[in-house]
Short mmCIF file of C-alpha atoms and ligand atoms in Angstrom, two decimals:
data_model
loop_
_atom_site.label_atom_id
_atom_site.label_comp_id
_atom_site.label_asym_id
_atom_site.label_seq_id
_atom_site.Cartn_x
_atom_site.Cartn_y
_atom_site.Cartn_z
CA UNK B 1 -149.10 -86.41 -30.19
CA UNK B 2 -151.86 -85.70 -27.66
CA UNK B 3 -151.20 -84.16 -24.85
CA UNK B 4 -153.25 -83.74 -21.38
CA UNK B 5 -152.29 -80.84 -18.89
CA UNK B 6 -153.33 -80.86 -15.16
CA UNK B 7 -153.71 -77.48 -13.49
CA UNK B 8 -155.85 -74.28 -14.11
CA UNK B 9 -152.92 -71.70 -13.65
CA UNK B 10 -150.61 -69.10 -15.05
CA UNK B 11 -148.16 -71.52 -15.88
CA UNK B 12 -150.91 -73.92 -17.15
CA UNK B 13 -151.87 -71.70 -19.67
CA UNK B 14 -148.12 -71.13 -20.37
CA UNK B 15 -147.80 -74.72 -20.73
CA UNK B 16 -150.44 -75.10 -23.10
CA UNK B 17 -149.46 -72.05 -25.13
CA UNK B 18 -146.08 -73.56 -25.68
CA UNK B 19 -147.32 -77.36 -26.56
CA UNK B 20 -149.77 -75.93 -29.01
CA UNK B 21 -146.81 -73.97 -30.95
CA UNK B 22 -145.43 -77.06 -31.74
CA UNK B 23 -146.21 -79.07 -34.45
CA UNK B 24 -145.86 -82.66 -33.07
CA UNK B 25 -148.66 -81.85 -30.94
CA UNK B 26 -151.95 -82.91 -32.65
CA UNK B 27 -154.48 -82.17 -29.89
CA UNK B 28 -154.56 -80.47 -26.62
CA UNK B 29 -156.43 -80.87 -23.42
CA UNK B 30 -156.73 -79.56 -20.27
CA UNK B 31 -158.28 -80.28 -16.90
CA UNK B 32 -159.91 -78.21 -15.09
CA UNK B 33 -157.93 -75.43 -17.41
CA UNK B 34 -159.76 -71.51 -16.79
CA UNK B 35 -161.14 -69.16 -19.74
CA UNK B 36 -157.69 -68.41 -21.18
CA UNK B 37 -156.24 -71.88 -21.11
CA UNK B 38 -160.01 -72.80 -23.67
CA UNK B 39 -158.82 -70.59 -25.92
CA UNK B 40 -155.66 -72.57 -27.19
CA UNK B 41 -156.97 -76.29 -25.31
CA UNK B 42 -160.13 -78.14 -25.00
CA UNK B 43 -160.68 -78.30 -21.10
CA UNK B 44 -162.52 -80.96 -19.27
CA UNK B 45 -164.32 -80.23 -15.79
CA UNK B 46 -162.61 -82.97 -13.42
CA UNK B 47 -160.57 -82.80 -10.18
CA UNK B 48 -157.39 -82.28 -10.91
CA UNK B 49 -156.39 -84.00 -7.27
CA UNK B 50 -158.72 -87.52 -8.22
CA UNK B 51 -156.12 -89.46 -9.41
CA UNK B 52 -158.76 -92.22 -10.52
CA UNK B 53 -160.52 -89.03 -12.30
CA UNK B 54 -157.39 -87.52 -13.94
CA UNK B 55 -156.43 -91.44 -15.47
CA UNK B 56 -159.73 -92.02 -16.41
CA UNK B 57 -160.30 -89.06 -18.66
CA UNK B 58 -156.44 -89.67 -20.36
CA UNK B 59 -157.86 -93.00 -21.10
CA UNK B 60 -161.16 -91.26 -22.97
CA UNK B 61 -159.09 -89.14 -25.02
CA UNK B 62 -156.47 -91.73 -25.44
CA UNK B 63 -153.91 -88.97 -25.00
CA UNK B 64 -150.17 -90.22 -25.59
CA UNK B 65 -148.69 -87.44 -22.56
CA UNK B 66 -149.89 -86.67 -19.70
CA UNK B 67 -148.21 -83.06 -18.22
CA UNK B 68 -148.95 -82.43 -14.30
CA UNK B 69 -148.52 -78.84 -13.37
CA UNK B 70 -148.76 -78.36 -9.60
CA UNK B 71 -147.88 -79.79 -7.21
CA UNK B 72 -150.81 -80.92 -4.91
CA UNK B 73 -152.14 -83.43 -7.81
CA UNK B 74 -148.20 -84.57 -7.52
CA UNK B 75 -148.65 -85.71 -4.05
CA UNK B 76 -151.91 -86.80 -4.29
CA UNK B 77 -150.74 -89.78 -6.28
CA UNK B 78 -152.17 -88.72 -9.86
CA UNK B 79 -149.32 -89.30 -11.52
CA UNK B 80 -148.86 -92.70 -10.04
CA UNK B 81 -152.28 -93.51 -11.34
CA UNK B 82 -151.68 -92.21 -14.48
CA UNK B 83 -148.84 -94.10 -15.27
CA UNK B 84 -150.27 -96.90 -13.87
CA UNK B 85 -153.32 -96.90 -16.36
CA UNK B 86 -150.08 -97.09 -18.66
CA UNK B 87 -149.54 -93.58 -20.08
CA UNK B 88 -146.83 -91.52 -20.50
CA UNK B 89 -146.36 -88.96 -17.39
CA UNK B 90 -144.28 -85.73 -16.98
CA UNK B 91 -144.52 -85.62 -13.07
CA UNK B 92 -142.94 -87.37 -10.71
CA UNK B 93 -144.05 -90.13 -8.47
CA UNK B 94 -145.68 -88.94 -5.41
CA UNK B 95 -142.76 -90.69 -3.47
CA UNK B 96 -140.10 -88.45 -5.67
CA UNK B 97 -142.59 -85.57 -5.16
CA UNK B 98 -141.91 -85.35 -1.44
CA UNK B 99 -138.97 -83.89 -2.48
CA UNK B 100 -141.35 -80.53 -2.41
CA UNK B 101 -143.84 -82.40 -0.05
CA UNK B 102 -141.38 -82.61 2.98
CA UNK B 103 -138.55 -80.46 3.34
CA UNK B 104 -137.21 -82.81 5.95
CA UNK B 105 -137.22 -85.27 3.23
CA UNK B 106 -135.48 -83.18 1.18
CA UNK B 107 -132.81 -82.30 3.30
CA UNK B 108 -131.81 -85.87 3.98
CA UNK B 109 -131.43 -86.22 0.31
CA UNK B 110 -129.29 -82.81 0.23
CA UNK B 111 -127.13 -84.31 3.01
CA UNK B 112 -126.65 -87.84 1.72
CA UNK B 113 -125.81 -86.60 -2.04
CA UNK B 114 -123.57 -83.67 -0.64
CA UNK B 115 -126.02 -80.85 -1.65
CA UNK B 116 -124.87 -77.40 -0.61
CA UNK B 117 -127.60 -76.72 1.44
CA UNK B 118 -128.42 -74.43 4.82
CA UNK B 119 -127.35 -76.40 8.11
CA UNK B 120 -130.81 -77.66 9.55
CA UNK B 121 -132.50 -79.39 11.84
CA UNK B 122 -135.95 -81.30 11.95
CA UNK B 123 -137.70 -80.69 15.16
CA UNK B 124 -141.28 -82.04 16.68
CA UNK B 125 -140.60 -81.10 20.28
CA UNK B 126 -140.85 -77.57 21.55
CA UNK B 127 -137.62 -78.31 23.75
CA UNK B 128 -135.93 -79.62 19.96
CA UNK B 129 -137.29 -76.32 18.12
CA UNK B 130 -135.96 -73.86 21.28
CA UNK B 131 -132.62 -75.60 20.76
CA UNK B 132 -132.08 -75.46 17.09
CA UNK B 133 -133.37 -71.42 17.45
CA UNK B 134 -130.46 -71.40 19.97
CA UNK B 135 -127.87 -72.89 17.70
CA UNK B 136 -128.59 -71.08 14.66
CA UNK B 137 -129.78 -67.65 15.74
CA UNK B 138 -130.85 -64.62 14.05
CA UNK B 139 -132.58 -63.93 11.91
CA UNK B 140 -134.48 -67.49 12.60
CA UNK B 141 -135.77 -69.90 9.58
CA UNK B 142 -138.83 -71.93 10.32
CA UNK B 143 -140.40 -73.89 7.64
CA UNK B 144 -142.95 -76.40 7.60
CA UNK B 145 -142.45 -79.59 7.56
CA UNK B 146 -145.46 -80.17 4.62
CA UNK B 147 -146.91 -78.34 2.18
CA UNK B 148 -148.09 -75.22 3.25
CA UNK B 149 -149.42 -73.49 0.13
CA UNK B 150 -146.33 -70.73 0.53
CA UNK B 151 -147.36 -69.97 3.37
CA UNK B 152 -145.19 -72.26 5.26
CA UNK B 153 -141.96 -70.21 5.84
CA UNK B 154 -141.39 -67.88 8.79
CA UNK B 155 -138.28 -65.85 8.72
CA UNK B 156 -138.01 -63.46 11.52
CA UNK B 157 -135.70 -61.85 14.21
CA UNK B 158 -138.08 -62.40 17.05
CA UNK B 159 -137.73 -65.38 19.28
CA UNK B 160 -141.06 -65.34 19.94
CA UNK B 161 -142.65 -65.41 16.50
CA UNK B 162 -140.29 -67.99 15.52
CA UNK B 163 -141.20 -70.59 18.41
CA UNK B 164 -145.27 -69.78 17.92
CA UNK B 165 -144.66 -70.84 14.60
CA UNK B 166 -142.49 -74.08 15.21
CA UNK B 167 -145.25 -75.26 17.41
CA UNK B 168 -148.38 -74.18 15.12
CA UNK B 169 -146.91 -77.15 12.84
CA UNK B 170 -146.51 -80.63 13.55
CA UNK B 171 -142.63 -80.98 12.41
CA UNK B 172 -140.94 -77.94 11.05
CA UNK B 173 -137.22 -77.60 9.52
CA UNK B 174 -134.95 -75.04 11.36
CA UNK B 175 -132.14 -73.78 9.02
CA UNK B 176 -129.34 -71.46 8.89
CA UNK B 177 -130.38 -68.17 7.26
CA UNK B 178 -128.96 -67.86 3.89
CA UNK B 179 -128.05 -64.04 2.99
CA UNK B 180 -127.83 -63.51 -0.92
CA UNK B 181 -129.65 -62.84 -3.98
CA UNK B 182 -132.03 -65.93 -4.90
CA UNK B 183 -132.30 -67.54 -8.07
CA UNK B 184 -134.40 -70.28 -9.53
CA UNK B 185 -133.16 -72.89 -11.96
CA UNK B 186 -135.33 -75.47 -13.00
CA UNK B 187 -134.15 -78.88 -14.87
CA UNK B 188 -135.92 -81.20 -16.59
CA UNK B 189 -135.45 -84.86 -15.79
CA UNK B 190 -135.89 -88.21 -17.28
CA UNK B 191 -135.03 -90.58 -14.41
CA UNK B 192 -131.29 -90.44 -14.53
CA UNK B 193 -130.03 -87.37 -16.49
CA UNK B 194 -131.26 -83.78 -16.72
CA UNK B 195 -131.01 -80.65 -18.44
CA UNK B 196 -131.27 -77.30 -17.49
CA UNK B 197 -133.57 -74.49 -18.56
CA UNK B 198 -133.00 -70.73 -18.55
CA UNK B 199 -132.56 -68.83 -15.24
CA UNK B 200 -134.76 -67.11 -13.79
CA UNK B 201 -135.80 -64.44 -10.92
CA UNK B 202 -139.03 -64.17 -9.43
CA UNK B 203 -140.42 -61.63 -6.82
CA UNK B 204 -141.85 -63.08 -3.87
CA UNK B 205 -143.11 -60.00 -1.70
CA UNK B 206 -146.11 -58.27 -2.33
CA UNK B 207 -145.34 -54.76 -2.75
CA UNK B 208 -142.83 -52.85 -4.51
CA UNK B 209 -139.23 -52.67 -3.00
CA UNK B 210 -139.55 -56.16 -1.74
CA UNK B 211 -141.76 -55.35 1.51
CA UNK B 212 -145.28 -56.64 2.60
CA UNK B 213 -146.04 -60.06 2.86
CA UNK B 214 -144.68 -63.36 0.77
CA UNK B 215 -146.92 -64.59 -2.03
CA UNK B 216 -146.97 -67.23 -4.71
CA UNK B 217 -144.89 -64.80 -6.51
CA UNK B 218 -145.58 -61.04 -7.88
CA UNK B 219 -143.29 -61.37 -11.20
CA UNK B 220 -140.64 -62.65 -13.19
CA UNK B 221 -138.11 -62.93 -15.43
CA UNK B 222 -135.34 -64.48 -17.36
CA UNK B 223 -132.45 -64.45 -18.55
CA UNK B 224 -130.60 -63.03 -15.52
CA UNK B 225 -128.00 -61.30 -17.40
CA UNK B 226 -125.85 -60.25 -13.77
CA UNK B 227 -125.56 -63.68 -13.02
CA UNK B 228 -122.09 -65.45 -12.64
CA UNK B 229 -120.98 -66.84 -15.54
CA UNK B 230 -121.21 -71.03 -15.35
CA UNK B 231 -123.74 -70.63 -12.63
CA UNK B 232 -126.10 -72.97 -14.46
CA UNK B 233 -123.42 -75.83 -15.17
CA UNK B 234 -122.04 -75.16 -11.43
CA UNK B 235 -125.63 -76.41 -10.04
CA UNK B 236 -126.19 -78.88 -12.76
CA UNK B 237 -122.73 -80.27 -11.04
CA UNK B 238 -123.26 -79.56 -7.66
CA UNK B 239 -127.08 -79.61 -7.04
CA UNK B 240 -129.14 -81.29 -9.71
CA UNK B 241 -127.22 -84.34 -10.94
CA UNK B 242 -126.56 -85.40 -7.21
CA UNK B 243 -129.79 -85.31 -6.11
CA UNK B 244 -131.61 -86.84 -8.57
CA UNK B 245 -128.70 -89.67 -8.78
CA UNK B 246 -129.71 -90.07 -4.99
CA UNK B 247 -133.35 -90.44 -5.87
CA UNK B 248 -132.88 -92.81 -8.14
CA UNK B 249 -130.40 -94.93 -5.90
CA UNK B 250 -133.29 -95.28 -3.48
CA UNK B 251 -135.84 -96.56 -6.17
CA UNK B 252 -137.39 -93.02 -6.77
CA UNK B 253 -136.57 -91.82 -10.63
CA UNK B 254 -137.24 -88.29 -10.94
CA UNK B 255 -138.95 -87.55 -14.17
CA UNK B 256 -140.23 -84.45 -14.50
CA UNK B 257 -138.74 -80.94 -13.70
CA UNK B 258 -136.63 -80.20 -10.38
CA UNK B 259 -137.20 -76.61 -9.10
CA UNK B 260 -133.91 -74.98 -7.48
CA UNK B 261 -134.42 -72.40 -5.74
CA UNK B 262 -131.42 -70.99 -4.77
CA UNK B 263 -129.30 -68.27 -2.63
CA UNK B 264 -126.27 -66.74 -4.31
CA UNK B 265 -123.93 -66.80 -0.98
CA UNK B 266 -120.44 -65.64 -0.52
CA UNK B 267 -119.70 -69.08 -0.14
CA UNK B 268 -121.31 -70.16 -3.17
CA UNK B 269 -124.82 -71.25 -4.09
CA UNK B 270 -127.03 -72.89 -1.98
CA UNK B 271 -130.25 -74.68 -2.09
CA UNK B 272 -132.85 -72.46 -0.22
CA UNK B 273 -136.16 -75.39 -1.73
CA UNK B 274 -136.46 -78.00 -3.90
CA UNK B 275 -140.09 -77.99 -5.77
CA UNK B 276 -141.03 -81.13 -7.75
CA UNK B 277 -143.13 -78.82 -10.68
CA UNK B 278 -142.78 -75.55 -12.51
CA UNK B 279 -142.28 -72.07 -10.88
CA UNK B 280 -145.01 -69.58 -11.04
CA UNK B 281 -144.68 -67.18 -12.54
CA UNK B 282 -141.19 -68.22 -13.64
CA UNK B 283 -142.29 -70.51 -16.04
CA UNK B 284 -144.21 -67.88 -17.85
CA UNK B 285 -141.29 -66.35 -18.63
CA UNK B 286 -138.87 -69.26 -19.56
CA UNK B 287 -141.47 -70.46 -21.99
CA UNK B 288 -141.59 -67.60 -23.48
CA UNK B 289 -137.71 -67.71 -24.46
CA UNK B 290 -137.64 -71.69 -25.01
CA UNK B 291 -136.76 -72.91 -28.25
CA UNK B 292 -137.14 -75.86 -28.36
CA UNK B 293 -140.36 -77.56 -28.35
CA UNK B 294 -141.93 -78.07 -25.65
CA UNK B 295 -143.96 -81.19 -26.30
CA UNK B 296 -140.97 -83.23 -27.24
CA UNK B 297 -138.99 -82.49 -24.84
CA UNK B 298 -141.55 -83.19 -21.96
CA UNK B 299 -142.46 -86.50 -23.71
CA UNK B 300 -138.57 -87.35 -23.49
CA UNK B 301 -138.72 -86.54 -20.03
CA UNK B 302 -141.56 -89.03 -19.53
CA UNK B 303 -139.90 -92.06 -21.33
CA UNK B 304 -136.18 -91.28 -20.42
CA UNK B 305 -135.00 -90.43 -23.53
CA UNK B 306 -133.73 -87.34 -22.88
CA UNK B 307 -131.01 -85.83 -24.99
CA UNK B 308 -129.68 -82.14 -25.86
CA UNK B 309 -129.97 -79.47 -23.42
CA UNK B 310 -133.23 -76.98 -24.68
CA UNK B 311 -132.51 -73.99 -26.90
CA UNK B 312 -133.55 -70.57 -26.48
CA UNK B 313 -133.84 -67.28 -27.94
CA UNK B 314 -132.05 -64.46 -27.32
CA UNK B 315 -133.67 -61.19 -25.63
CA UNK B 316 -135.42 -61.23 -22.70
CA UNK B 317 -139.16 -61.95 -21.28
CA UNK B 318 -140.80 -60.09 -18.16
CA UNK B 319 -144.04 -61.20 -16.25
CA UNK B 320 -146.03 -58.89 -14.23
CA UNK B 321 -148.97 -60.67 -12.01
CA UNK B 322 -152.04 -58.67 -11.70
CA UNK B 323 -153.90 -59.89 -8.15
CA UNK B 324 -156.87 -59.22 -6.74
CA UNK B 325 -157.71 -57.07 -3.70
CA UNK B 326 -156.80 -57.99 -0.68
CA UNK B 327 -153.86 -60.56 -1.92
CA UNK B 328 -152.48 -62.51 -0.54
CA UNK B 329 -154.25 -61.97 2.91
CA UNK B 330 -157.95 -62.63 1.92
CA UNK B 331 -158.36 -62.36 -1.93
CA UNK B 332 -161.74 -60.69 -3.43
CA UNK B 333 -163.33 -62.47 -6.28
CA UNK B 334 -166.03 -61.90 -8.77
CA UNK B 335 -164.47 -58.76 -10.36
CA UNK B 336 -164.83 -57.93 -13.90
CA UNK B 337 -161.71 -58.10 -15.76
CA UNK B 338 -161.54 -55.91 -18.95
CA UNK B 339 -159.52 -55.26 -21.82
CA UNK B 340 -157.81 -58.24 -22.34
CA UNK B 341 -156.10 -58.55 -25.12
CA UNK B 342 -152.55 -58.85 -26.79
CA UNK B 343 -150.11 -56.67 -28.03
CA UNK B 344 -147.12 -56.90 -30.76
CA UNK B 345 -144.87 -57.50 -27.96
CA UNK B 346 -146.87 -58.83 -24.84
CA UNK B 347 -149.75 -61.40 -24.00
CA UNK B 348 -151.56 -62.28 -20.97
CA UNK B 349 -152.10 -65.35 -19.45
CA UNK B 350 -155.01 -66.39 -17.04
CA UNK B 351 -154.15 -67.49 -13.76
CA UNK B 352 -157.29 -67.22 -11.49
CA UNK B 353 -160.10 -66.55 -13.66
CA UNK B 354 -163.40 -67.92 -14.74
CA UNK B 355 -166.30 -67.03 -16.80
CA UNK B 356 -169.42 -65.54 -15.41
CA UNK B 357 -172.27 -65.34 -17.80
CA UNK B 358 -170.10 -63.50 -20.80
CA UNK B 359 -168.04 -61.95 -18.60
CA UNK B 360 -164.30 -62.89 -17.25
CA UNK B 361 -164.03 -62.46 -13.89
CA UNK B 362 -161.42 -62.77 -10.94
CA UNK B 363 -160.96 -66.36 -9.09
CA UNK B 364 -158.05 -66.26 -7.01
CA UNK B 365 -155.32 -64.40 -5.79
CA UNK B 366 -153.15 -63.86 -8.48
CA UNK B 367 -155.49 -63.53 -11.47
CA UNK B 368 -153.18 -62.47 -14.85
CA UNK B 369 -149.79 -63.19 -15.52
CA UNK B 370 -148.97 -60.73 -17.83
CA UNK B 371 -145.56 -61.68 -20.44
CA UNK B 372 -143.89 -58.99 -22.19
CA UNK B 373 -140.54 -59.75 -24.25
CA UNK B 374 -138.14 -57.92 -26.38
CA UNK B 375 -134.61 -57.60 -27.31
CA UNK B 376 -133.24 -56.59 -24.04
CA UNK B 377 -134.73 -56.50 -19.96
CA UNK B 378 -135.88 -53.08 -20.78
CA UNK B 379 -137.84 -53.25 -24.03
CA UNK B 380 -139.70 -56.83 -22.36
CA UNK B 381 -140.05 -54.82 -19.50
CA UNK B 382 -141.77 -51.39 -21.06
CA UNK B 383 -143.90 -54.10 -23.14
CA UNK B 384 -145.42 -55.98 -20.43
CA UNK B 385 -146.25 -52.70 -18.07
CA UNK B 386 -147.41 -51.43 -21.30
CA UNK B 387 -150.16 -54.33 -21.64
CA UNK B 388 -150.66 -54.42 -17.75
CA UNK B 389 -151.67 -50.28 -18.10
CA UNK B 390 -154.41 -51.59 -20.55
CA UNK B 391 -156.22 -54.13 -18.26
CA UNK B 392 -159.12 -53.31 -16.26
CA UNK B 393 -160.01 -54.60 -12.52
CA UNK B 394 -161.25 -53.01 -9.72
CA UNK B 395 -159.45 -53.76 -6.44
CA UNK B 396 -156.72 -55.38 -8.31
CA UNK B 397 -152.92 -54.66 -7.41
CA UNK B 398 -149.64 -55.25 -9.56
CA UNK B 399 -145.99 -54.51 -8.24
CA UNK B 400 -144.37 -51.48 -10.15
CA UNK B 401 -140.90 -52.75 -10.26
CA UNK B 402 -140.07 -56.12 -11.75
CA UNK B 403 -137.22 -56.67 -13.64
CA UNK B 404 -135.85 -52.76 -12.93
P1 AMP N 501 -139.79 -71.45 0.48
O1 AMP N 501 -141.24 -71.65 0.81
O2 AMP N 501 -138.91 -72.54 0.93
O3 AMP N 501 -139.61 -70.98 -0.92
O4 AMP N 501 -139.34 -70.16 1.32
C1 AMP N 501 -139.95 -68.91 1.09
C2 AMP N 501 -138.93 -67.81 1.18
O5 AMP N 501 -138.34 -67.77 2.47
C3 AMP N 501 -137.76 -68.01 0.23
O6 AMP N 501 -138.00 -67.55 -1.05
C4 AMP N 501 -136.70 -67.17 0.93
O7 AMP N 501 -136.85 -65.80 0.58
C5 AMP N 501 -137.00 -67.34 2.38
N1 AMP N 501 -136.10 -68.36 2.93
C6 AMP N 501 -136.32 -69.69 3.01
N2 AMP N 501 -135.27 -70.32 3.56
C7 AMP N 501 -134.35 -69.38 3.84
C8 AMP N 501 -133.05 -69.39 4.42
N3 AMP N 501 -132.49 -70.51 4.88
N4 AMP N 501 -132.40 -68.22 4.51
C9 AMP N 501 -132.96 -67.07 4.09
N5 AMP N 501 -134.19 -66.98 3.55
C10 AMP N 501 -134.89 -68.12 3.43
N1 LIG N 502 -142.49 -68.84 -7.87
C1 LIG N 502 -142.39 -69.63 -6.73
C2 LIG N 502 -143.00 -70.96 -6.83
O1 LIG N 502 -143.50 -71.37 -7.86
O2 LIG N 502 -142.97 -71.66 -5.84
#
């Protein structure tokens, strides 16, 4: 089969590194795709957010699957065209992507499929947001109504900060603060069933310890070998089947893969976002463990054929991301990246890079996503720190304590 990936990211490149390891895949492209993805795919310089771009160049390479990896192509309609131009798309809709795209949207879905979820309320008036503050109190939740590039979520004890924020955006979500460790579980999805993948942890604050600012995401990994046991089949239950029965009831069928992000309460777990595409950097790990193969099971995903829940292999897989300077405030770019290369145990995977005369250099915030794996948290651990000690970048930044 031939296979076309959207995105230039970490979890592109994991993507494509997993489709090309197996067999039924033929050919692989990618668009716009960065200096590490070229090494396993042939990428194509088009706008991944032109959806009459992206369906014209599946039709030139006559590809049989088209993958979509973020989320703002998602929204932007490309897979509508896609599948429209008749191909085969793992992606939702953009109407089943607003899932991510409005979290107002995807709290009415929470709420009419019974989805343990924070209490919330959508506000567009500063009188509404003061109120909802009022009701829920400290510490105070204020998200963004749209996509805000993770950038949208204030969480804060001060009054003050929390209102400023409500009315910087048009229509924001006010929630109940959730306290509790948070997982991510993603499921693929045909339509009308799912299966889960591996679980997942990811580290969204900058520096070590969990303090300085939010980002995309410093780390990863999976399994998660303190979490409850039949925590997987509890959300399956409880969280994924419901919702996407609930999209399909109202003409949306999700196919593609549902991101849960979740917080472990001591009332149980509870959906803290919904995403509509892969976690990054989770996704660098779960690949990394998956089994099964990839292309396959994506492609069942895209025609509703899906069957047996994935397979994986046993030990473990860490990511550390390496980020430029200044990230996630105001990221540096143009610096040389050196020593790239793999290991028996670890690889790296480009996330924000691009060429410059013979030269890699930095092109974003988070730059390398860096996998290590072995047969327990420890080993995958040692092995990707191991690799990360190798790589050379001036300015760049990495957190110290992932997966310890
Ligand atoms: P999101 O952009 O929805 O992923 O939110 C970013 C981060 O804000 C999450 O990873 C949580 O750490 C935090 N957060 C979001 N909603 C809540 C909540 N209701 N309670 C506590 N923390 C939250
Ligand atoms: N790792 C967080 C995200 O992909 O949104």
């Amino acid at each position: 089969m031939r296979v076309l990936v959207i995105g230039s990211g970490g979890r592109e490149h994991a993507l494509c590194r997993s489709l090309k390891l197996d067999p039924q895949v033929s050919e692989l492209h990618c668009a716009p795709g960065n200096p590490g993805i070229e090494q396993v795919a042939t990428v194509h310089p088009v706008n991944p957010l032109d959806p009459g771009q992206v369906a014209e160049l599946a039709a030139r390479l006559r590809v049989d699957l088209v993958v979509i990896g973020p989320e703002a192509p998602l929204v932007a309609g490309v897979s509508d065209a896609v599948r429209e131009a008749g191909f085969a798309c793992f992606g939702p809709s953009s109407e089943a992507a607003m899932i991510e795209g409005s979290k107002a949207f995807a709290k009415e879905i929470m709420k009419a499929a019974d989805v343990p979820t924070a209490r919330s309320r959508t506000c567009v008036t500063e009188a509404e947001a003061a109120a909802a503050l009022a009701e829920f109190g400290t510490p105070y939740v204020v998200k963004d109504d749209g996509l805000a590039a993770g950038k949208g979520v204030v969480v804060t004890e001060d009054v003050d900060e929390a209102l400023a924020h409500a009315l910087a955006c048009e229509r924001v979500v006010i929630e109940e603060f959730l306290d509790g460790p948070e997982v991510s579980l993603f499921a693929l999805c045909d339509g009308s069933t799912a299966v889960p993948l591996q679980l997942a942890q990811d580290f969204k604050r900058a520096g070590d310890g969990d303090q300085g600012p939010n980002t995309g995401g410093m780390g990863a990994y999976t399994p998660l070998p303190w979490a409850p046991d039949g925590l997987t089949e509890q959300v399956m239950r409880e969280v994924v089947h419901p919702t996407i029965g609930e999209l399909a009831r109202r003409g949306l069928p999700f196919q593609g893969v549902l991101y849960v992000g979740l917080a472990l309460t001591s009332k149980g777990p509870k959906v803290i976002e919904f995403n509509a595409r892969f976690g990054d950097p989770e996704t660098q790990v779960i690949l990394d463990r998956l089994e099964t193969p990839l292309g396959g099971l994506l492609m069942a995903c895209a025609t509703g054929e899906l069957g047996l829940d994935p397979v994986f292999k046993g030990g473990s897989a860490v990511t550390v991301v390496i980020a430029s300077e200044n990230y996630p405030a105001k990221p540096v770019n143009g610096d040389v990246i050196t020593g790239l290369r793999e290991t028996e145990n670890a690889y790296v995977l480009h996330a924000g890079t691009k060429w410059r005369g013979e030269d890699v250099v930095s092109a974003g915030g988070r730059v390398l996503s860096v996998v290590g794996h072995g047969s327990d948290q420890e080993s995958a651990r040692q092995a990707a720190y191991d690799l990360v000690g190798r790589i050379e970048m001036r300015g760049s930044h990495h957190r110290t304590d992932i997966a310890r």
